mmCIF file of C-alpha atoms and ligand atoms in Angstrom:
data_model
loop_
_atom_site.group_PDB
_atom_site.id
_atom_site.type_symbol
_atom_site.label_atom_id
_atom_site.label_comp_id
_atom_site.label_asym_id
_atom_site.label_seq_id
_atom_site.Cartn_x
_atom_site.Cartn_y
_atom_site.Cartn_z
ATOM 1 C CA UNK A 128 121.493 126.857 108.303
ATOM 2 C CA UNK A 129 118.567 124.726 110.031
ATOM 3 C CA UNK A 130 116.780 125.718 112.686
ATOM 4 C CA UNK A 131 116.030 123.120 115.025
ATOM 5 C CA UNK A 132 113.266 123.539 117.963
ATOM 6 C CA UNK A 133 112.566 121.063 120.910
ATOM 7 C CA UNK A 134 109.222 121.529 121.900
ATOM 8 C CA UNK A 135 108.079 121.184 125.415
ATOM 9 C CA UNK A 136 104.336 120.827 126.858
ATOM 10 C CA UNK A 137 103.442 120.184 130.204
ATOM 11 C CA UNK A 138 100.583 122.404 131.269
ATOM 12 C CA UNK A 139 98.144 120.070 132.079
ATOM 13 C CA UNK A 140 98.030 116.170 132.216
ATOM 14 C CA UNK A 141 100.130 115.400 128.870
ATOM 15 C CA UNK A 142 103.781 115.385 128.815
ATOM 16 C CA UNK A 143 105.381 115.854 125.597
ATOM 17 C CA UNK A 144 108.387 116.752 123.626
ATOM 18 C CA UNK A 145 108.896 116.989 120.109
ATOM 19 C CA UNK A 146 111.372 118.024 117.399
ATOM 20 C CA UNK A 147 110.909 120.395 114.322
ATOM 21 C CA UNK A 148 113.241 121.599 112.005
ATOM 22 C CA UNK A 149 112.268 124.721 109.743
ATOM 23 C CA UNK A 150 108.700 123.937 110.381
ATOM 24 C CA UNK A 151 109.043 120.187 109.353
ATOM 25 C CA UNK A 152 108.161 117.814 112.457
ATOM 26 C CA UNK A 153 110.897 115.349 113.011
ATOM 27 C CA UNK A 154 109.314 113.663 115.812
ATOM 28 C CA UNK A 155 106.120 114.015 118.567
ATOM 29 C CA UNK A 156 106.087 111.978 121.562
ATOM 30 C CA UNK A 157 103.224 112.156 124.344
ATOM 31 C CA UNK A 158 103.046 109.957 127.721
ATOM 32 C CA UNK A 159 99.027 110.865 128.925
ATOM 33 C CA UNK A 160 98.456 109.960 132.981
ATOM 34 C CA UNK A 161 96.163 107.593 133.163
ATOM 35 C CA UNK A 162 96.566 108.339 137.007
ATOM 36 C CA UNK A 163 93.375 111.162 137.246
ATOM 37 C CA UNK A 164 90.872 108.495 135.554
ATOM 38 C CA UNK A 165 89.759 107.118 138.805
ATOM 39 C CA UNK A 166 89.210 110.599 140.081
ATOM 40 C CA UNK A 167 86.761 112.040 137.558
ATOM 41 C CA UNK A 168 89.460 115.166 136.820
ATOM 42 C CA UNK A 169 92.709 116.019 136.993
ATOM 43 C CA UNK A 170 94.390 115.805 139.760
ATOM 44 C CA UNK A 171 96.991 119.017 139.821
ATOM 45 C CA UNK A 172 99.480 117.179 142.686
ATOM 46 C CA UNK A 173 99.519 113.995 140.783
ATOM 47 C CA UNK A 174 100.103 115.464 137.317
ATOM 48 C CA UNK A 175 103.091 117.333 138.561
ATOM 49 C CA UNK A 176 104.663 113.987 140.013
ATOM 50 C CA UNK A 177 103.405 112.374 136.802
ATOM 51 C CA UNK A 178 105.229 114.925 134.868
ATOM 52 C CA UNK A 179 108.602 114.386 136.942
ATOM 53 C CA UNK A 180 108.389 110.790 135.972
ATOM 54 C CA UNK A 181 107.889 111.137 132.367
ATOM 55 C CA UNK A 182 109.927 114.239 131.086
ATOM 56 C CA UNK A 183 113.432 112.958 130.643
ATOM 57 C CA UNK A 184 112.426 109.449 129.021
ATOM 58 C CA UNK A 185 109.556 111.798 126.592
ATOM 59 C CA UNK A 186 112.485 114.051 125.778
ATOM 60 C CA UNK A 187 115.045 111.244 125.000
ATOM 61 C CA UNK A 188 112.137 109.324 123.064
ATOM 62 C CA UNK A 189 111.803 112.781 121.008
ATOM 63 C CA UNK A 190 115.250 113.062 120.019
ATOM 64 C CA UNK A 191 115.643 109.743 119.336
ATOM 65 C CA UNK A 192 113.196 109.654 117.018
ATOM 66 C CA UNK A 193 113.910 112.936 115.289
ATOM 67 C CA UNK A 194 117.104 110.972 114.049
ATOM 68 C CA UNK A 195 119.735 114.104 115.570
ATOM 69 C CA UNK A 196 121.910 114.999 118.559
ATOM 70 C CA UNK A 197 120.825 116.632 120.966
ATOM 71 C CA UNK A 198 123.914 119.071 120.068
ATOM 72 C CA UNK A 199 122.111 120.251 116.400
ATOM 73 C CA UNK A 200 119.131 121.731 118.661
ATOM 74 C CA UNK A 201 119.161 125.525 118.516
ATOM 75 C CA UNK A 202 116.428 126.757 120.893
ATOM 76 C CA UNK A 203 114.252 124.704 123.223
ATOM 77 C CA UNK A 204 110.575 126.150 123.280
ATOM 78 C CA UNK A 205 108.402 125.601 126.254
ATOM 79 C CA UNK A 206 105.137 125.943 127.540
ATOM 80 C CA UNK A 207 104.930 128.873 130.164
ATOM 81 C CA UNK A 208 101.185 129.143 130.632
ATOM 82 C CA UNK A 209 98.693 128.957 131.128
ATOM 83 C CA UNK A 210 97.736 125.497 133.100
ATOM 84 C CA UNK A 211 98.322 124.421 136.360
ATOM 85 C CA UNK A 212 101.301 125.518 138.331
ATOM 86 C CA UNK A 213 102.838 122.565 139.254
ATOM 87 C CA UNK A 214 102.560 120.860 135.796
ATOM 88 C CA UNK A 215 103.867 123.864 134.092
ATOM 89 C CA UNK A 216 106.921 124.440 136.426
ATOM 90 C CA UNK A 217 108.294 120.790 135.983
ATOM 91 C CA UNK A 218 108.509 121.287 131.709
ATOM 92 C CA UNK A 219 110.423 125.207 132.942
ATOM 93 C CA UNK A 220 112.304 123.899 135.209
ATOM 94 C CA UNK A 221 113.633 120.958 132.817
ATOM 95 C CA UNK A 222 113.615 123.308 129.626
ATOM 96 C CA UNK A 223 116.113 125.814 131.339
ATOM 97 C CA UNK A 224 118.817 122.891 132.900
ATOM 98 C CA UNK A 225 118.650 121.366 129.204
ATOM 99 C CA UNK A 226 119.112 125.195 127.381
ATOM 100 C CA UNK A 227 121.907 126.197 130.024
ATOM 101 C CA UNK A 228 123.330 123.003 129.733
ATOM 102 C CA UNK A 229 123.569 122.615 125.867
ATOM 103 C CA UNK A 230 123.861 126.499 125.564
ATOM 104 C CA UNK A 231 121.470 127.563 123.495
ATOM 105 C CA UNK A 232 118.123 130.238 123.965
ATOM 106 C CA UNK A 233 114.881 128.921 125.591
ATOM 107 C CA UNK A 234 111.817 130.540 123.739
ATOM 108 C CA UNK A 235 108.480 131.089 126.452
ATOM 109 C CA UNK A 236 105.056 129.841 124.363
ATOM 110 C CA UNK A 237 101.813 130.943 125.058
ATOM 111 C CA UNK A 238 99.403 127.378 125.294
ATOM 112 C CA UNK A 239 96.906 128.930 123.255
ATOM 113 C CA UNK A 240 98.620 130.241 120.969
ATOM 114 C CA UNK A 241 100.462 127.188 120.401
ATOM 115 C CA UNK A 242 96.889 125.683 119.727
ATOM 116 C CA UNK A 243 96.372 128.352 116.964
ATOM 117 C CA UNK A 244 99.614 127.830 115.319
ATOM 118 C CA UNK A 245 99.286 123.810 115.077
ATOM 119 C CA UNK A 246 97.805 124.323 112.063
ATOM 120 C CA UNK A 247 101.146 125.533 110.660
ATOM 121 C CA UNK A 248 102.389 122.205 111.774
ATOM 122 C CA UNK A 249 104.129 120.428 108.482
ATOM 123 C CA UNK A 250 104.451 116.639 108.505
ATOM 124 C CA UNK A 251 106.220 116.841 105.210
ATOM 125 C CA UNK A 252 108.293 119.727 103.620
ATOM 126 C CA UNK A 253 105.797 119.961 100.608
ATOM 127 C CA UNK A 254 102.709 120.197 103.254
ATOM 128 C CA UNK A 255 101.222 123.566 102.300
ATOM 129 C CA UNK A 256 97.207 123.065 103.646
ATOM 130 C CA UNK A 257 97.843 126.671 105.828
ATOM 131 C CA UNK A 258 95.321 129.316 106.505
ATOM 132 C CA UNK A 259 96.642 132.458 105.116
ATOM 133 C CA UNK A 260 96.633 135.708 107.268
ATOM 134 C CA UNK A 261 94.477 137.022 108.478
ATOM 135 C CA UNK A 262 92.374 134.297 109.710
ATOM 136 C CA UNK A 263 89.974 133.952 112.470
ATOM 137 C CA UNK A 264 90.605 130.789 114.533
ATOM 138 C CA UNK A 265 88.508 129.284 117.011
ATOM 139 C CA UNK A 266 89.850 127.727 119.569
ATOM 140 C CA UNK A 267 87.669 125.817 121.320
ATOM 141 C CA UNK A 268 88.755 123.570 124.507
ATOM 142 C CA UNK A 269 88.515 122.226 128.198
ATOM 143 C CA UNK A 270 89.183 125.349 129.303
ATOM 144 C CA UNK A 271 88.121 128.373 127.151
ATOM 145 C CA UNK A 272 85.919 129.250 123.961
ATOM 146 C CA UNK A 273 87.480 131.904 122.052
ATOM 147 C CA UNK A 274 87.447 133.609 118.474
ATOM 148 C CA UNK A 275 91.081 135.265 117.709
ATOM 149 C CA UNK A 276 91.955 136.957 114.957
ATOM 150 C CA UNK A 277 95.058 135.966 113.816
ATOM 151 C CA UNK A 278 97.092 138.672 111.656
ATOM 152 C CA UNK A 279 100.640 137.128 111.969
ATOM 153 C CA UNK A 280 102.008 134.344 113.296
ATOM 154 C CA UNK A 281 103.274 136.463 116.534
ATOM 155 C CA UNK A 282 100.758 138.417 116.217
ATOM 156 C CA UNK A 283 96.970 137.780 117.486
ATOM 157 C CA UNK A 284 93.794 139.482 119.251
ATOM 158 C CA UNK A 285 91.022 137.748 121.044
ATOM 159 C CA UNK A 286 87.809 139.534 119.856
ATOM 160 C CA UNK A 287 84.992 136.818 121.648
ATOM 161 C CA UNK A 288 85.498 134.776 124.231
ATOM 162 C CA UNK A 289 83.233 133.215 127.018
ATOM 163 C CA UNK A 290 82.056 134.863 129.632
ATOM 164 C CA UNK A 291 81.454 131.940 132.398
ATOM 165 C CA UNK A 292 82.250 127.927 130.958
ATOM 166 C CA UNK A 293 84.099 126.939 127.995
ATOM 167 C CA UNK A 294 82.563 124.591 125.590
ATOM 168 C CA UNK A 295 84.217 121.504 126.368
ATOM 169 C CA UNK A 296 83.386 122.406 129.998
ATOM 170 C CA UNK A 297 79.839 122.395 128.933
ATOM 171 C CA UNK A 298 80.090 118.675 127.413
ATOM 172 C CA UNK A 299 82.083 117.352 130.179
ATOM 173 C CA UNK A 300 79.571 118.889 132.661
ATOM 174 C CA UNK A 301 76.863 117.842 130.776
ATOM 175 C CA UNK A 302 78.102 113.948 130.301
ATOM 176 C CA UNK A 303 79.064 113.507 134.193
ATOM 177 C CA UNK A 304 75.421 114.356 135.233
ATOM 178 C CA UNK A 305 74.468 111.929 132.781
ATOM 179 C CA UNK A 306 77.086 109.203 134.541
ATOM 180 C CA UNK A 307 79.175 109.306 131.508
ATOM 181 C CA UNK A 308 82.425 109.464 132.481
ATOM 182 C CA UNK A 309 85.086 111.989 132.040
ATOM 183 C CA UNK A 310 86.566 113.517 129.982
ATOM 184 C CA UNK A 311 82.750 113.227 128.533
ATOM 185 C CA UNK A 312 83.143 115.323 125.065
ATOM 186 C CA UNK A 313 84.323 112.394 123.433
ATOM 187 C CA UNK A 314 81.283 109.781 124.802
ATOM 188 C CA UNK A 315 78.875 112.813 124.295
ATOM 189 C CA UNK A 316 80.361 112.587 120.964
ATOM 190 C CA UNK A 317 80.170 109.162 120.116
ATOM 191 C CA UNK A 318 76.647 108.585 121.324
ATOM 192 C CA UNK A 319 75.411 111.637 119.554
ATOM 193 C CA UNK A 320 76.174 110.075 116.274
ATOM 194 C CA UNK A 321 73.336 107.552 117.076
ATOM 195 C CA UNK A 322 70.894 109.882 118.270
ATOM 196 C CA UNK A 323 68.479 112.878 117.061
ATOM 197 C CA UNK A 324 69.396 116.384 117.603
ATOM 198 C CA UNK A 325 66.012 117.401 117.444
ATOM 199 C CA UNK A 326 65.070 115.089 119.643
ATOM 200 C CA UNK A 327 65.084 118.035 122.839
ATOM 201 C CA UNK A 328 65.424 121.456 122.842
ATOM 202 C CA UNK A 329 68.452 123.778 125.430
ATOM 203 C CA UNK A 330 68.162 127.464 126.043
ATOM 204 C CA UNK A 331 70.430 129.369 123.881
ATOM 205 C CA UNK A 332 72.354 132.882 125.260
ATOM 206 C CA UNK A 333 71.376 135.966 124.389
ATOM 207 C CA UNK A 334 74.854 138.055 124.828
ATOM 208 C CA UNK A 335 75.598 141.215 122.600
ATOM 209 C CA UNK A 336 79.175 141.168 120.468
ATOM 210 C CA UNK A 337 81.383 137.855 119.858
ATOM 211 C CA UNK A 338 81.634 136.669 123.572
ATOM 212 C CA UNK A 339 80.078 133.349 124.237
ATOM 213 C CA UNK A 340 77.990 131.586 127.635
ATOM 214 C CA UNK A 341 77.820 128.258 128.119
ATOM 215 C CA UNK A 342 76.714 128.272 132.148
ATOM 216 C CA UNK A 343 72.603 129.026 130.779
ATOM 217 C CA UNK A 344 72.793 125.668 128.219
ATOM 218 C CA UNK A 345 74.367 123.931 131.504
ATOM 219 C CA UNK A 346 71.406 124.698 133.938
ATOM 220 C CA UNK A 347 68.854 124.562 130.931
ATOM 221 C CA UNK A 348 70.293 120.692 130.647
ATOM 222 C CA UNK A 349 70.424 119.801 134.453
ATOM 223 C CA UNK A 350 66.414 120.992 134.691
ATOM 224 C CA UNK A 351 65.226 118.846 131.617
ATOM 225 C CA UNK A 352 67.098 115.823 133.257
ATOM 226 C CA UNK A 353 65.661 116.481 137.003
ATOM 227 C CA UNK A 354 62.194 117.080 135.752
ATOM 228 C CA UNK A 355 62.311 114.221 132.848
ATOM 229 C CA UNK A 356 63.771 112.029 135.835
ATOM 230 C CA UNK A 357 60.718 112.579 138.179
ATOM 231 C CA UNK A 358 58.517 111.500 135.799
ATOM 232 C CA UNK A 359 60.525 108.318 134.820
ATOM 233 C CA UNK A 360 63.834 107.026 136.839
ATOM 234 C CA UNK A 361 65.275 105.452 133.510
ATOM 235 C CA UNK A 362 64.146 108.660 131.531
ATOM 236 C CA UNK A 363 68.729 108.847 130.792
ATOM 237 C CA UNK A 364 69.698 105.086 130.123
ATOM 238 C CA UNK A 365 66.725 104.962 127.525
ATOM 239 C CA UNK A 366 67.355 108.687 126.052
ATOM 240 C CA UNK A 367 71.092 108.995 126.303
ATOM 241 C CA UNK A 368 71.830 108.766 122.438
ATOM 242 C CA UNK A 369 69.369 111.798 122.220
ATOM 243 C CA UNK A 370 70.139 113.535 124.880
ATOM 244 C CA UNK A 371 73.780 113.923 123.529
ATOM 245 C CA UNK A 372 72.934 114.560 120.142
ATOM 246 C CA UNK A 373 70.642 117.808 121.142
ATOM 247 C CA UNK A 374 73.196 118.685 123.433
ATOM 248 C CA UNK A 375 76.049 118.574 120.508
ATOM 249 C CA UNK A 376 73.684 120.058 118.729
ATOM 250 C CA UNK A 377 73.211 123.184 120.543
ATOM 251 C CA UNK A 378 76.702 123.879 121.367
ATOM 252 C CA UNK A 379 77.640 123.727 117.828
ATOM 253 C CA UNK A 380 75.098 126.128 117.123
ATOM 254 C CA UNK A 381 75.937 128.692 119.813
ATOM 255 C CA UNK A 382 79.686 128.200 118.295
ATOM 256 C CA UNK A 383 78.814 128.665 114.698
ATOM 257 C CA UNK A 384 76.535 131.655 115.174
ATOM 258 C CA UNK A 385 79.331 133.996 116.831
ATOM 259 C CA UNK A 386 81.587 132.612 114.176
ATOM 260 C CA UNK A 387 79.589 133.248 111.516
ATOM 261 C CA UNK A 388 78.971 136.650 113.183
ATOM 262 C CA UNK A 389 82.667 137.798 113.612
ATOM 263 C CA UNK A 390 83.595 136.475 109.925
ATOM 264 C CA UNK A 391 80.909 138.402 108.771
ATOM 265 C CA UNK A 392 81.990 142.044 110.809
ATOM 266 C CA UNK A 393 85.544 141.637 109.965
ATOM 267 C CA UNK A 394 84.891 140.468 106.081
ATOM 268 C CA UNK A 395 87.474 137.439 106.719
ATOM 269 C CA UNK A 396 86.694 134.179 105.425
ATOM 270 C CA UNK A 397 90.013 132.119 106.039
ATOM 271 C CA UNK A 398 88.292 130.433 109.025
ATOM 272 C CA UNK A 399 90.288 127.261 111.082
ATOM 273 C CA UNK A 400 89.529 125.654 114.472
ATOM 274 C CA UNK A 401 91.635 124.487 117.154
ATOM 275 C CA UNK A 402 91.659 122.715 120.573
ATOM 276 C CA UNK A 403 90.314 119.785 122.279
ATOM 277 C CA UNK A 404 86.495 120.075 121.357
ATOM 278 C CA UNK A 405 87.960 120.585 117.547
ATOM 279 C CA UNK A 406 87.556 116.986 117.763
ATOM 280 C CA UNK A 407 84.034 117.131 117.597
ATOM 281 C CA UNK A 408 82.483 115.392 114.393
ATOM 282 C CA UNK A 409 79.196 117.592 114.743
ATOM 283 C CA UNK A 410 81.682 120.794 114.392
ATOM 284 C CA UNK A 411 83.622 119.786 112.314
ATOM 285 C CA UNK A 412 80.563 118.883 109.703
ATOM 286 C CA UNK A 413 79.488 122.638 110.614
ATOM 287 C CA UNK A 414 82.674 123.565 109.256
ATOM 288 C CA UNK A 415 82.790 121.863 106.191
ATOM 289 C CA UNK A 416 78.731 122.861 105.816
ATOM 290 C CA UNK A 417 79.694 126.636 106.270
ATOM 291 C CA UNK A 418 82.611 126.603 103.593
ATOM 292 C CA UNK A 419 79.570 125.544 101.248
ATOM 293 C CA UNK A 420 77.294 127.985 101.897
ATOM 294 C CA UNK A 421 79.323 130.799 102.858
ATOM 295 C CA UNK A 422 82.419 130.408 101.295
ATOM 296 C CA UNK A 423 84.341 129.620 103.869
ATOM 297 C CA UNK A 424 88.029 128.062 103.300
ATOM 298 C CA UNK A 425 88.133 126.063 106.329
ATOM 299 C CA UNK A 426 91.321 124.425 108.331
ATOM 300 C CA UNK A 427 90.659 121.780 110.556
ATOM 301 C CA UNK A 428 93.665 120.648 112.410
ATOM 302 C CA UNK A 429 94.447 116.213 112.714
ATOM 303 C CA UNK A 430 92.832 114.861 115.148
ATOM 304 C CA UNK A 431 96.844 114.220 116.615
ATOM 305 C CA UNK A 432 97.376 117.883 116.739
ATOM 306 C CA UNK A 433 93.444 118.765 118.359
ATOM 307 C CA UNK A 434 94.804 117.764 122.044
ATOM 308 C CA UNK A 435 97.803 118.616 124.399
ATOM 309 C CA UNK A 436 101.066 117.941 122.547
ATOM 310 C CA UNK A 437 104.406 119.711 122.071
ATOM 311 C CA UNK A 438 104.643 119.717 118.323
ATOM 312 C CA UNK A 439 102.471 122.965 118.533
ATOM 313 C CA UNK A 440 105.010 124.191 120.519
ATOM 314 C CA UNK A 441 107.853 123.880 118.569
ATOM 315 C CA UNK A 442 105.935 125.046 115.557
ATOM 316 C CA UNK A 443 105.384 128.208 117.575
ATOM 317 C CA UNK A 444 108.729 128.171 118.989
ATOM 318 C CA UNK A 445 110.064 128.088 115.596
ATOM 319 C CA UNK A 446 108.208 131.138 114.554
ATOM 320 C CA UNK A 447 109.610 133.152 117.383
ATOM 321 C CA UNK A 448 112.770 132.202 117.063
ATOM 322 C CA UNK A 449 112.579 133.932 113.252
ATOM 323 C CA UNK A 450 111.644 136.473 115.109
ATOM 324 C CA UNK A 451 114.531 136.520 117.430
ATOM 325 C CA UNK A 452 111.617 136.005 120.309
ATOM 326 C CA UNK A 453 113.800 134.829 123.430
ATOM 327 C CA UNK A 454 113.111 134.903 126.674
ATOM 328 C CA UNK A 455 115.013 135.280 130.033
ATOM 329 C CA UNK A 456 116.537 132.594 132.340
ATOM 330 C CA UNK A 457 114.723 133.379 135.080
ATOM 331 C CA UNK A 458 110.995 133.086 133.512
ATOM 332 C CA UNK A 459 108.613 132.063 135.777
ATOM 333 C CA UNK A 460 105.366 129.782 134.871
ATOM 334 C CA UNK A 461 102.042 132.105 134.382
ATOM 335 C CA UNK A 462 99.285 130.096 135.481
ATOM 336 C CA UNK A 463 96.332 132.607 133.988
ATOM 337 C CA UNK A 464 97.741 134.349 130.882
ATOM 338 C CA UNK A 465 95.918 135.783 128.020
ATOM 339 C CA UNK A 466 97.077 135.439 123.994
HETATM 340 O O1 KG4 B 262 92.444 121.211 124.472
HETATM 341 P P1 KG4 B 262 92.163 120.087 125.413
HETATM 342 O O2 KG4 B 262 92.776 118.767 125.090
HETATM 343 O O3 KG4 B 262 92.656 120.439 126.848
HETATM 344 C C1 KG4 B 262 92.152 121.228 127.834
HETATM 345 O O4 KG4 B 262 91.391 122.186 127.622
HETATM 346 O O5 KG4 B 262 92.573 120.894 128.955
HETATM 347 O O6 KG4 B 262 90.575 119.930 125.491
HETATM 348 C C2 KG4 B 262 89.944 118.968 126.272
HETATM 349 C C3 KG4 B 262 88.446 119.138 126.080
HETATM 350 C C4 KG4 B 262 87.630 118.321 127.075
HETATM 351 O O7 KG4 B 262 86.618 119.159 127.593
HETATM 352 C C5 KG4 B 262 87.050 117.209 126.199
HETATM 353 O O8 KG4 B 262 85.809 116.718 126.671
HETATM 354 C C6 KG4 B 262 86.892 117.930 124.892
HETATM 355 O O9 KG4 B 262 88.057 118.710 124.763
HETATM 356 N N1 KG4 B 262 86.773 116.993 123.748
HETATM 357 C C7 KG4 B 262 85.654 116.849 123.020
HETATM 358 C C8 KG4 B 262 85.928 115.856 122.048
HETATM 359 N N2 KG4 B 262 87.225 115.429 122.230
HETATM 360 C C9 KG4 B 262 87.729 116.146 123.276
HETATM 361 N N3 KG4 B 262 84.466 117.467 123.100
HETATM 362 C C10 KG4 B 262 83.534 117.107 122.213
HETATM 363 N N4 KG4 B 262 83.719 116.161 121.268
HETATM 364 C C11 KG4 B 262 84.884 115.518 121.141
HETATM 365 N N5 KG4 B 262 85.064 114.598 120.199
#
């Protein structure tokens, strides 16, 4: 018999719902807030209310387009952390009235691990582009910078991680003192493909093991702009393209050096990426550049399934529910939660 999975996300400022049955997705709907752009952030009061608005019409959108009934669903799978509070207890709240109404099991997901297990995401039955276990994964994103070892699909250990910003914390940081708007990752980004990487030089960390820092390249970035600034008040409109592309620059490298270093102490060379910043054209070149010179077989996930969505939940929904991986009624929302 199928096994169908409604996916629910709503941990941050994306609500979505989508529909996959044995691992095939039927359908993946997302309503973004455009609500936080005046605000330079997101707002956590508004998202919530945002949130309320959108989750029944996302939901009904999903199922629509999946072409079933609501009826043939067999476990809904929602996001219980981590994120912000309010946003995450409006997708719980809706995901248990729709299980106890229709029924059926709810299944808790872990957001990053959802991230990790978009790439098992198949748009088509014959889809078959999967890392195979183990793999190391980075997941790289607003919030956090980690390298997990992946050994099973329900099964995976964080063995780096940051120690103070994440990466895409470090580009949006990085773009807003440059005026650029947020989120800035994907302006950094764009104007970085014009410039020269070389063109300026960012302290790199020093930090022992797999754990990343991104707070030194931060302050390292904010001094080169105060005292380049002092000297000439247009010193950023004339050197933006630059600035961004030694800025992309160095995060990729402070990225690809831990990577290289954990695929290199655990011997694994199945290497994929995941997360916001996977977006990134500069990393995703380092990628591709790395599976040539070291042999890497790389997975880099669609640029649909690099953001907030709920198809990555129901993939990972789907995999606990194999595993008979229910949870309780009365689960509660974990805003901090490791993998
Ligand atoms: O995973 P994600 O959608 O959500 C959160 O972490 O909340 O990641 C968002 C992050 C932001 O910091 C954004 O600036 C960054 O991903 N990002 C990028 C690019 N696209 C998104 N950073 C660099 N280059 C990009 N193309």
């Amino acid at each position: 018999m199928s096994i169908t999975i409604l996916g629910i996300e709503s941990s941050c400022d994306d609500t979505s719902a989508a529909v996959i049955r044995d691992g095939v997705m039927l359908s993946n709907v997302i309503a973004g807030q455009a609500v936080h752009e005046a605000y330079g952030g997101v707002v956590p009061e508004l998202a919530s209310r945002a949130h309320q608005q959108n989750i029944i019409p996302v939901v009904t959108e999903a199922i629509k387009r999946a072409g079933i009934d609501r009826s043939e669903l067999s476990a809904i799978a929602f996001t219980r952390g981590p994120g912000l509070m309010g946003s995450l207890l409006v997708g719980t709240s809706f995901s248990k009235g729709l299980a106890l109404s229709l029924h059926i099991p709810m299944i808790e997901v872990n957001h990053l691990q959802a991230h990790v297990l978009a790439h098992f995401i198949k748009e088509h039955p014959e889809d078959d582009h999967q890392p195979a276990f183990p793999f190391l994964c980075l997941l790289v994103s607003g919030g956090n910078s980690q390298i997990i070892k992946v050994d099973s699909y329900n099964k995976m250990e964080v063995i780096g991680q940051t120690i103070d910003d994440a990466a895409g914390e470090a580009f949006d940081k990085c773009a807003k003192v440059m005026g650029l708007g947020y989120p800035g990752g994907p302006v950094v980004n764009r104007l970085a493909n014009e410039g020269n990487p070389k063109a300026f030089k960012f302290s790199k960390p020093h930090i022992p093991g797999l754990n990343y820092s991104f707070s030194g390249l931060k302050t390292s970035f904010l001094y080169t702009l105060r005292d380049k600034l002092a000297e000439n008040a247009d010193f950023i409109e004339e050197n933006k393209a630059d600035l961004c592309a030694s800025l992309q620059a160095t995060v990729v490298d402070i990225l690809m050096d831990k990577l290289r270093k954990a695929s290199q102490e655990t011997g694994i060379k199945e290497i994929a990426v995941a997360g916001g910043v996977s977006a990134n054209s500069g990393l995703r070149d380092a990628f591709e550049d790395h599976a040539r010179r070291y042999g890497w077989n790389v997975f880099l996930p669609q640029f649909a399934f690099t953001t907030d969505n709920a198809a990555m939940v129901a993939i990972t929904g789907y995999y606990k529910y194999l595993d008979r991986l229910f949870c309780p009624m009365d689960a509660v929302p974990f805003s901090r939660v490791e993998i």
